[in-house]
Amino acid sequence: MSREHRVALFIGPPGAGKGSLSEYCKRELGWKQLSTGNLLRRHISEQTELGKHIDLIIKSGKLVSDELINTMVEQWLREVYSQGCTGVILDGYPRTIAQAKALNTLFERDLKALQLNVVRFLVDDQVAIDRISARFICINKDCQAVYSGLKHSSMRPKEDMACDKCQSPIGKRKDDHESVVKDRLSMYRKHESDLLHFYQKIGLKVIECDAGQSMGNLFNEFKTLMNIH
Ligand code: AMP
């Protein structure tokens, strides 16, 4: 990868559409995505030692330790960096100031060649809650495609309760229940201002996009803001 190659940090509340926009970027631009949430859910599904340890944390909407997440992301980034690709998305990372600082140190020290872009998803809490209550994901740990049960959504599955991509059943995420969602949203808001303050302090521009619009429109806005033609 070289300096034209981008690393986009997708920062936004649950239900903002970070995963869905990542899908567009993968499909249309050939980018790669690391969703820390997907990676952790895969560990839970495979019942690894780590998976057993984090299961309850994730179900209850709390955050997994910074140290653990930082190590995972660093490993993944180094691997992708050595393989090369046009763009990379970190979806749901960084989520805390400690993660943002660790990532920044890594970039300053070892990954100077890459262009870092912070993309903030702006969306009302109620829109996010409505999306999450209608959200389904593919239960296949290697797929985890996201669908919506909302009537007019372009993300409805073609077949009832089956994944378009791999035909596995789709279902609810354990942390997408109303009681947990409100905590996840307030946790996000609590850390968001620290993250924005940090990026402002180090002089990194934060690109803001309107995540309340349709995914197709959001993708077009994203490309314009990122100067992608
Ligand atoms: P997500 O799929 O991004 O909504 O993440 C699901 C859950 O995984 C979160 O509620 C956290 O418990 C955990 N998680 C994902 N990313 C992170 C992160 N960067 N830091 C800490 N915990 C995370």
PDB file of C-alpha atoms and ligand atoms in Angstrom:
ATOM      1  CA  MET A   1       0.000   0.000   0.000  1.00  0.00           C
ATOM      2  CA  SER A   2       1.155   3.572  -0.573  1.00  0.00           C
ATOM      3  CA  ARG A   3       0.014   7.023   0.462  1.00  0.00           C
ATOM      4  CA  GLU A   4      -2.843   7.021  -2.054  1.00  0.00           C
ATOM      5  CA  HIS A   5      -4.147   4.068  -0.138  1.00  0.00           C
ATOM      6  CA  ARG A   6      -6.554   5.015   2.524  1.00  0.00           C
ATOM      7  CA  VAL A   7      -7.434   3.800   5.934  1.00  0.00           C
ATOM      8  CA  ALA A   8     -10.921   4.970   6.882  1.00  0.00           C
ATOM      9  CA  LEU A   9     -11.920   4.880  10.522  1.00  0.00           C
ATOM     10  CA  PHE A  10     -15.688   4.503  10.715  1.00  0.00           C
ATOM     11  CA  ILE A  11     -16.928   6.167  13.865  1.00  0.00           C
ATOM     12  CA  GLY A  12     -20.631   6.132  14.621  1.00  0.00           C
ATOM     13  CA  PRO A  13     -23.268   4.729  16.946  1.00  0.00           C
ATOM     14  CA  PRO A  14     -24.632   1.212  16.558  1.00  0.00           C
ATOM     15  CA  GLY A  15     -27.244   1.237  13.804  1.00  0.00           C
ATOM     16  CA  ALA A  16     -25.545   4.090  11.911  1.00  0.00           C
ATOM     17  CA  GLY A  17     -24.808   1.878   8.897  1.00  0.00           C
ATOM     18  CA  LYS A  18     -21.035   1.463   9.294  1.00  0.00           C
ATOM     19  CA  GLY A  19     -21.200  -2.207   8.337  1.00  0.00           C
ATOM     20  CA  SER A  20     -23.534  -1.549   5.410  1.00  0.00           C
ATOM     21  CA  LEU A  21     -21.353   1.220   3.983  1.00  0.00           C
ATOM     22  CA  SER A  22     -18.350  -1.083   4.426  1.00  0.00           C
ATOM     23  CA  GLU A  23     -20.155  -3.653   2.274  1.00  0.00           C
ATOM     24  CA  TYR A  24     -20.530  -1.060  -0.514  1.00  0.00           C
ATOM     25  CA  CYS A  25     -16.839  -0.128  -0.246  1.00  0.00           C
ATOM     26  CA  LYS A  26     -15.802  -3.789  -0.426  1.00  0.00           C
ATOM     27  CA  ARG A  27     -18.062  -4.571  -3.358  1.00  0.00           C
ATOM     28  CA  GLU A  28     -17.679  -1.378  -5.410  1.00  0.00           C
ATOM     29  CA  LEU A  29     -14.157  -0.237  -4.523  1.00  0.00           C
ATOM     30  CA  GLY A  30     -12.404  -3.489  -3.622  1.00  0.00           C
ATOM     31  CA  TRP A  31     -11.568  -2.254  -0.132  1.00  0.00           C
ATOM     32  CA  LYS A  32     -10.990  -4.466   2.888  1.00  0.00           C
ATOM     33  CA  GLN A  33     -12.887  -4.173   6.159  1.00  0.00           C
ATOM     34  CA  LEU A  34     -12.077  -5.093   9.687  1.00  0.00           C
ATOM     35  CA  SER A  35     -15.167  -5.054  11.865  1.00  0.00           C
ATOM     36  CA  THR A  36     -13.929  -5.597  15.405  1.00  0.00           C
ATOM     37  CA  GLY A  37     -17.490  -6.616  16.353  1.00  0.00           C
ATOM     38  CA  ASN A  38     -17.588  -9.300  13.631  1.00  0.00           C
ATOM     39  CA  LEU A  39     -14.184 -10.597  14.661  1.00  0.00           C
ATOM     40  CA  LEU A  40     -15.265 -10.883  18.295  1.00  0.00           C
ATOM     41  CA  ARG A  41     -18.560 -12.569  17.363  1.00  0.00           C
ATOM     42  CA  ARG A  42     -16.602 -15.097  15.329  1.00  0.00           C
ATOM     43  CA  HIS A  43     -14.573 -15.975  18.430  1.00  0.00           C
ATOM     44  CA  ILE A  44     -17.809 -16.442  20.380  1.00  0.00           C
ATOM     45  CA  SER A  45     -19.283 -18.618  17.675  1.00  0.00           C
ATOM     46  CA  GLU A  46     -16.135 -20.776  17.521  1.00  0.00           C
ATOM     47  CA  GLN A  47     -16.093 -20.949  21.334  1.00  0.00           C
ATOM     48  CA  THR A  48     -12.412 -20.085  21.506  1.00  0.00           C
ATOM     49  CA  GLU A  49     -10.955 -19.232  24.932  1.00  0.00           C
ATOM     50  CA  LEU A  50     -11.265 -15.578  24.017  1.00  0.00           C
ATOM     51  CA  GLY A  51     -14.826 -16.150  22.804  1.00  0.00           C
ATOM     52  CA  LYS A  52     -15.854 -17.657  26.159  1.00  0.00           C
ATOM     53  CA  HIS A  53     -14.260 -14.751  27.985  1.00  0.00           C
ATOM     54  CA  ILE A  54     -15.993 -12.001  25.973  1.00  0.00           C
ATOM     55  CA  ASP A  55     -19.429 -13.580  25.448  1.00  0.00           C
ATOM     56  CA  LEU A  56     -21.048 -11.966  28.482  1.00  0.00           C
ATOM     57  CA  ILE A  57     -19.313  -8.634  27.914  1.00  0.00           C
ATOM     58  CA  ILE A  58     -20.739  -8.381  24.406  1.00  0.00           C
ATOM     59  CA  LYS A  59     -24.218  -9.603  25.363  1.00  0.00           C
ATOM     60  CA  SER A  60     -24.416  -6.874  27.976  1.00  0.00           C
ATOM     61  CA  GLY A  61     -23.262  -4.167  25.549  1.00  0.00           C
ATOM     62  CA  LYS A  62     -20.045  -3.369  27.416  1.00  0.00           C
ATOM     63  CA  LEU A  63     -16.700  -2.784  25.715  1.00  0.00           C
ATOM     64  CA  VAL A  64     -13.969  -5.391  25.449  1.00  0.00           C
ATOM     65  CA  SER A  65     -10.574  -4.359  26.850  1.00  0.00           C
ATOM     66  CA  ASP A  66      -8.556  -1.830  24.875  1.00  0.00           C
ATOM     67  CA  GLU A  67      -5.434  -3.956  25.099  1.00  0.00           C
ATOM     68  CA  LEU A  68      -7.082  -6.951  23.502  1.00  0.00           C
ATOM     69  CA  ILE A  69      -8.706  -4.945  20.715  1.00  0.00           C
ATOM     70  CA  ASN A  70      -5.537  -2.961  19.987  1.00  0.00           C
ATOM     71  CA  THR A  71      -3.532  -6.157  19.546  1.00  0.00           C
ATOM     72  CA  MET A  72      -6.144  -7.636  17.185  1.00  0.00           C
ATOM     73  CA  VAL A  73      -6.305  -4.528  15.043  1.00  0.00           C
ATOM     74  CA  GLU A  74      -2.537  -4.119  14.869  1.00  0.00           C
ATOM     75  CA  GLN A  75      -2.109  -7.742  13.738  1.00  0.00           C
ATOM     76  CA  TRP A  76      -4.789  -7.374  11.083  1.00  0.00           C
ATOM     77  CA  LEU A  77      -3.419  -4.067   9.786  1.00  0.00           C
ATOM     78  CA  ARG A  78       0.113  -5.415   9.478  1.00  0.00           C
ATOM     79  CA  GLU A  79      -1.168  -8.410   7.552  1.00  0.00           C
ATOM     80  CA  VAL A  80      -3.232  -6.286   5.156  1.00  0.00           C
ATOM     81  CA  TYR A  81      -0.385  -3.784   4.809  1.00  0.00           C
ATOM     82  CA  SER A  82       1.971  -6.542   3.682  1.00  0.00           C
ATOM     83  CA  GLN A  83      -0.598  -7.878   1.179  1.00  0.00           C
ATOM     84  CA  GLY A  84      -1.522  -4.444  -0.189  1.00  0.00           C
ATOM     85  CA  CYS A  85      -4.939  -3.122  -1.219  1.00  0.00           C
ATOM     86  CA  THR A  86      -6.472   0.214  -2.255  1.00  0.00           C
ATOM     87  CA  GLY A  87      -8.379   0.977   0.890  1.00  0.00           C
ATOM     88  CA  VAL A  88      -9.060  -0.312   4.341  1.00  0.00           C
ATOM     89  CA  ILE A  89     -11.935   0.292   6.710  1.00  0.00           C
ATOM     90  CA  LEU A  90     -11.759  -0.062  10.438  1.00  0.00           C
ATOM     91  CA  ASP A  91     -15.410  -0.478  11.351  1.00  0.00           C
ATOM     92  CA  GLY A  92     -16.125   0.216  15.010  1.00  0.00           C
ATOM     93  CA  TYR A  93     -12.522   1.033  15.901  1.00  0.00           C
ATOM     94  CA  PRO A  94     -11.253   3.111  17.603  1.00  0.00           C
ATOM     95  CA  ARG A  95     -14.012   3.343  20.181  1.00  0.00           C
ATOM     96  CA  THR A  96     -12.077   4.790  23.093  1.00  0.00           C
ATOM     97  CA  ILE A  97      -9.383   7.377  23.523  1.00  0.00           C
ATOM     98  CA  ALA A  98      -6.871   4.657  24.491  1.00  0.00           C
ATOM     99  CA  GLN A  99      -7.588   2.872  21.186  1.00  0.00           C
ATOM    100  CA  ALA A 100      -7.271   6.107  19.191  1.00  0.00           C
ATOM    101  CA  LYS A 101      -3.919   6.855  20.824  1.00  0.00           C
ATOM    102  CA  ALA A 102      -2.604   3.327  20.225  1.00  0.00           C
ATOM    103  CA  LEU A 103      -3.624   3.474  16.569  1.00  0.00           C
ATOM    104  CA  ASN A 104      -2.030   6.857  16.122  1.00  0.00           C
ATOM    105  CA  THR A 105       1.236   5.660  17.616  1.00  0.00           C
ATOM    106  CA  LEU A 106       1.202   2.659  15.268  1.00  0.00           C
ATOM    107  CA  PHE A 107       0.674   4.911  12.261  1.00  0.00           C
ATOM    108  CA  GLU A 108       3.350   7.397  13.275  1.00  0.00           C
ATOM    109  CA  ARG A 109       5.826   4.642  14.014  1.00  0.00           C
ATOM    110  CA  ASP A 110       5.283   1.980  11.358  1.00  0.00           C
ATOM    111  CA  LEU A 111       2.520   2.815   8.887  1.00  0.00           C
ATOM    112  CA  LYS A 112       3.467   6.363   7.881  1.00  0.00           C
ATOM    113  CA  ALA A 113       2.809   5.589   4.236  1.00  0.00           C
ATOM    114  CA  LEU A 114      -0.922   5.366   4.737  1.00  0.00           C
ATOM    115  CA  GLN A 115      -3.437   8.161   4.664  1.00  0.00           C
ATOM    116  CA  LEU A 116      -5.679   8.126   7.704  1.00  0.00           C
ATOM    117  CA  ASN A 117      -9.268   9.391   7.341  1.00  0.00           C
ATOM    118  CA  VAL A 118     -11.748   9.690  10.174  1.00  0.00           C
ATOM    119  CA  VAL A 119     -15.339   9.290   9.000  1.00  0.00           C
ATOM    120  CA  ARG A 120     -18.047  10.226  11.466  1.00  0.00           C
ATOM    121  CA  PHE A 121     -21.565   8.898  10.906  1.00  0.00           C
ATOM    122  CA  LEU A 122     -24.238  11.376  11.983  1.00  0.00           C
ATOM    123  CA  VAL A 123     -27.575   9.812  12.834  1.00  0.00           C
ATOM    124  CA  ASP A 124     -30.362  10.422  15.354  1.00  0.00           C
ATOM    125  CA  ASP A 125     -30.579   7.974  18.233  1.00  0.00           C
ATOM    126  CA  GLN A 126     -34.193   7.153  17.346  1.00  0.00           C
ATOM    127  CA  VAL A 127     -33.287   6.292  13.732  1.00  0.00           C
ATOM    128  CA  ALA A 128     -30.470   4.080  15.024  1.00  0.00           C
ATOM    129  CA  ILE A 129     -32.819   2.360  17.506  1.00  0.00           C
ATOM    130  CA  ASP A 130     -35.431   1.741  14.799  1.00  0.00           C
ATOM    131  CA  ARG A 131     -32.796   0.265  12.481  1.00  0.00           C
ATOM    132  CA  ILE A 132     -31.382  -1.976  15.190  1.00  0.00           C
ATOM    133  CA  SER A 133     -34.791  -3.275  16.198  1.00  0.00           C
ATOM    134  CA  ALA A 134     -35.336  -4.324  12.575  1.00  0.00           C
ATOM    135  CA  ARG A 135     -31.765  -5.604  12.069  1.00  0.00           C
ATOM    136  CA  PHE A 136     -30.922  -9.244  11.346  1.00  0.00           C
ATOM    137  CA  ILE A 137     -27.553 -10.804  10.694  1.00  0.00           C
ATOM    138  CA  CYS A 138     -26.541 -13.979   8.983  1.00  0.00           C
ATOM    139  CA  ILE A 139     -25.713 -16.532  11.668  1.00  0.00           C
ATOM    140  CA  ASN A 140     -22.837 -17.951   9.592  1.00  0.00           C
ATOM    141  CA  LYS A 141     -19.772 -16.617  11.451  1.00  0.00           C
ATOM    142  CA  ASP A 142     -17.819 -16.252   8.220  1.00  0.00           C
ATOM    143  CA  CYS A 143     -20.577 -14.225   6.584  1.00  0.00           C
ATOM    144  CA  GLN A 144     -22.449 -12.097   9.154  1.00  0.00           C
ATOM    145  CA  ALA A 145     -24.177 -10.150   6.355  1.00  0.00           C
ATOM    146  CA  VAL A 146     -26.581  -7.545   7.699  1.00  0.00           C
ATOM    147  CA  TYR A 147     -30.263  -7.291   6.723  1.00  0.00           C
ATOM    148  CA  SER A 148     -33.208  -5.121   7.591  1.00  0.00           C
ATOM    149  CA  GLY A 149     -36.785  -6.149   8.192  1.00  0.00           C
ATOM    150  CA  LEU A 150     -37.961  -2.566   7.546  1.00  0.00           C
ATOM    151  CA  LYS A 151     -40.656  -2.560   4.879  1.00  0.00           C
ATOM    152  CA  HIS A 152     -39.070  -0.248   2.304  1.00  0.00           C
ATOM    153  CA  SER A 153     -35.432  -1.019   3.013  1.00  0.00           C
ATOM    154  CA  SER A 154     -33.109  -2.005   0.160  1.00  0.00           C
ATOM    155  CA  MET A 155     -31.478  -4.343   2.690  1.00  0.00           C
ATOM    156  CA  ARG A 156     -34.411  -6.730   3.031  1.00  0.00           C
ATOM    157  CA  PRO A 157     -33.363 -10.327   2.334  1.00  0.00           C
ATOM    158  CA  LYS A 158     -34.708 -11.737  -0.939  1.00  0.00           C
ATOM    159  CA  GLU A 159     -35.973 -14.837   0.829  1.00  0.00           C
ATOM    160  CA  ASP A 160     -37.675 -14.727   4.198  1.00  0.00           C
ATOM    161  CA  MET A 161     -35.126 -15.181   7.047  1.00  0.00           C
ATOM    162  CA  ALA A 162     -32.355 -16.516   4.788  1.00  0.00           C
ATOM    163  CA  CYS A 163     -29.073 -14.883   3.811  1.00  0.00           C
ATOM    164  CA  ASP A 164     -28.867 -13.776   0.145  1.00  0.00           C
ATOM    165  CA  LYS A 165     -25.143 -14.535   0.079  1.00  0.00           C
ATOM    166  CA  CYS A 166     -24.812 -17.951   1.723  1.00  0.00           C
ATOM    167  CA  GLN A 167     -28.430 -19.080   2.327  1.00  0.00           C
ATOM    168  CA  SER A 168     -27.787 -19.594   6.071  1.00  0.00           C
ATOM    169  CA  PRO A 169     -30.554 -18.523   8.435  1.00  0.00           C
ATOM    170  CA  ILE A 170     -30.552 -14.931   9.603  1.00  0.00           C
ATOM    171  CA  GLY A 171     -31.369 -13.933  13.175  1.00  0.00           C
ATOM    172  CA  LYS A 172     -31.086 -11.262  15.852  1.00  0.00           C
ATOM    173  CA  ARG A 173     -27.777 -10.312  17.452  1.00  0.00           C
ATOM    174  CA  LYS A 174     -27.759 -11.019  21.177  1.00  0.00           C
ATOM    175  CA  ASP A 175     -26.873  -7.404  21.924  1.00  0.00           C
ATOM    176  CA  ASP A 176     -29.538  -5.907  19.640  1.00  0.00           C
ATOM    177  CA  HIS A 177     -32.273  -6.099  22.263  1.00  0.00           C
ATOM    178  CA  GLU A 178     -33.836  -2.861  23.423  1.00  0.00           C
ATOM    179  CA  SER A 179     -32.567  -3.051  26.998  1.00  0.00           C
ATOM    180  CA  VAL A 180     -28.948  -3.312  25.795  1.00  0.00           C
ATOM    181  CA  VAL A 181     -29.187  -0.974  22.793  1.00  0.00           C
ATOM    182  CA  LYS A 182     -29.814   2.138  24.900  1.00  0.00           C
ATOM    183  CA  ASP A 183     -26.688   1.375  26.969  1.00  0.00           C
ATOM    184  CA  ARG A 184     -24.639   0.825  23.813  1.00  0.00           C
ATOM    185  CA  LEU A 185     -25.801   4.155  22.417  1.00  0.00           C
ATOM    186  CA  SER A 186     -24.994   6.072  25.578  1.00  0.00           C
ATOM    187  CA  MET A 187     -21.621   4.306  25.802  1.00  0.00           C
ATOM    188  CA  TYR A 188     -20.924   5.446  22.245  1.00  0.00           C
ATOM    189  CA  ARG A 189     -21.933   9.055  22.962  1.00  0.00           C
ATOM    190  CA  LYS A 190     -19.763   9.061  26.080  1.00  0.00           C
ATOM    191  CA  HIS A 191     -16.635   8.164  24.100  1.00  0.00           C
ATOM    192  CA  GLU A 192     -17.491  10.061  20.912  1.00  0.00           C
ATOM    193  CA  SER A 193     -16.670  13.520  22.273  1.00  0.00           C
ATOM    194  CA  ASP A 194     -13.271  12.303  23.580  1.00  0.00           C
ATOM    195  CA  LEU A 195     -12.433  10.820  20.185  1.00  0.00           C
ATOM    196  CA  LEU A 196     -13.437  13.972  18.304  1.00  0.00           C
ATOM    197  CA  HIS A 197     -11.455  16.103  20.719  1.00  0.00           C
ATOM    198  CA  PHE A 198      -8.411  13.879  20.240  1.00  0.00           C
ATOM    199  CA  TYR A 199      -8.546  14.067  16.434  1.00  0.00           C
ATOM    200  CA  GLN A 200      -9.049  17.826  16.573  1.00  0.00           C
ATOM    201  CA  LYS A 201      -6.013  18.139  18.860  1.00  0.00           C
ATOM    202  CA  ILE A 202      -3.724  16.190  16.533  1.00  0.00           C
ATOM    203  CA  GLY A 203      -5.062  18.120  13.520  1.00  0.00           C
ATOM    204  CA  LEU A 204      -6.759  15.247  11.707  1.00  0.00           C
ATOM    205  CA  LYS A 205      -9.861  16.361   9.822  1.00  0.00           C
ATOM    206  CA  VAL A 206     -13.036  14.471  10.646  1.00  0.00           C
ATOM    207  CA  ILE A 207     -15.264  13.859   7.631  1.00  0.00           C
ATOM    208  CA  GLU A 208     -18.927  13.948   8.598  1.00  0.00           C
ATOM    209  CA  CYS A 209     -21.600  12.152   6.624  1.00  0.00           C
ATOM    210  CA  ASP A 210     -25.363  12.046   6.905  1.00  0.00           C
ATOM    211  CA  ALA A 211     -26.031   8.462   7.927  1.00  0.00           C
ATOM    212  CA  GLY A 212     -29.785   8.976   8.114  1.00  0.00           C
ATOM    213  CA  GLN A 213     -30.137   8.734   4.325  1.00  0.00           C
ATOM    214  CA  SER A 214     -30.393   5.603   2.163  1.00  0.00           C
ATOM    215  CA  MET A 215     -27.255   3.453   1.808  1.00  0.00           C
ATOM    216  CA  GLY A 216     -26.930   4.245  -1.915  1.00  0.00           C
ATOM    217  CA  ASN A 217     -26.982   7.979  -1.212  1.00  0.00           C
ATOM    218  CA  LEU A 218     -24.629   7.582   1.727  1.00  0.00           C
ATOM    219  CA  PHE A 219     -22.133   5.735  -0.472  1.00  0.00           C
ATOM    220  CA  ASN A 220     -22.255   8.568  -3.046  1.00  0.00           C
ATOM    221  CA  GLU A 221     -21.746  11.170  -0.335  1.00  0.00           C
ATOM    222  CA  PHE A 222     -18.869   9.159   1.111  1.00  0.00           C
ATOM    223  CA  LYS A 223     -17.116   8.970  -2.274  1.00  0.00           C
ATOM    224  CA  THR A 224     -17.520  12.719  -2.820  1.00  0.00           C
ATOM    225  CA  LEU A 225     -16.211  13.575   0.646  1.00  0.00           C
ATOM    226  CA  MET A 226     -13.281  11.185   0.238  1.00  0.00           C
ATOM    227  CA  ASN A 227     -12.528  12.434  -3.276  1.00  0.00           C
ATOM    228  CA  ILE A 228     -12.994   9.009  -4.823  1.00  0.00           C
ATOM    229  CA  HIS A 229     -13.965   9.029  -8.504  1.00  0.00           C
TER     230      HIS A 229
HETATM  231  P1  AMP B   1     -20.311  -3.847  16.832  1.00  0.00           P
HETATM  232  O1  AMP B   1     -20.524  -5.040  15.957  1.00  0.00           O
HETATM  233  O2  AMP B   1     -19.317  -2.872  16.272  1.00  0.00           O
HETATM  234  O3  AMP B   1     -21.606  -3.176  17.221  1.00  0.00           O
HETATM  235  O4  AMP B   1     -19.643  -4.402  18.181  1.00  0.00           O
HETATM  236  C1  AMP B   1     -20.315  -5.338  19.002  1.00  0.00           C
HETATM  237  C2  AMP B   1     -19.676  -5.386  20.369  1.00  0.00           C
HETATM  238  O5  AMP B   1     -18.312  -5.843  20.243  1.00  0.00           O
HETATM  239  C3  AMP B   1     -19.575  -4.055  21.107  1.00  0.00           C
HETATM  240  O6  AMP B   1     -20.765  -3.709  21.793  1.00  0.00           O
HETATM  241  C4  AMP B   1     -18.418  -4.342  22.073  1.00  0.00           C
HETATM  242  O7  AMP B   1     -18.840  -5.191  23.134  1.00  0.00           O
HETATM  243  C5  AMP B   1     -17.480  -5.170  21.192  1.00  0.00           C
HETATM  244  N1  AMP B   1     -16.550  -4.295  20.451  1.00  0.00           N
HETATM  245  C6  AMP B   1     -16.500  -4.116  19.096  1.00  0.00           C
HETATM  246  N2  AMP B   1     -15.547  -3.244  18.761  1.00  0.00           N
HETATM  247  C7  AMP B   1     -14.965  -2.860  19.909  1.00  0.00           C
HETATM  248  C8  AMP B   1     -13.928  -1.947  20.237  1.00  0.00           C
HETATM  249  N3  AMP B   1     -13.286  -1.242  19.291  1.00  0.00           N
HETATM  250  N4  AMP B   1     -13.589  -1.809  21.544  1.00  0.00           N
HETATM  251  C9  AMP B   1     -14.208  -2.510  22.514  1.00  0.00           C
HETATM  252  N5  AMP B   1     -15.210  -3.359  22.288  1.00  0.00           N
HETATM  253  C10 AMP B   1     -15.593  -3.554  21.005  1.00  0.00           C
END
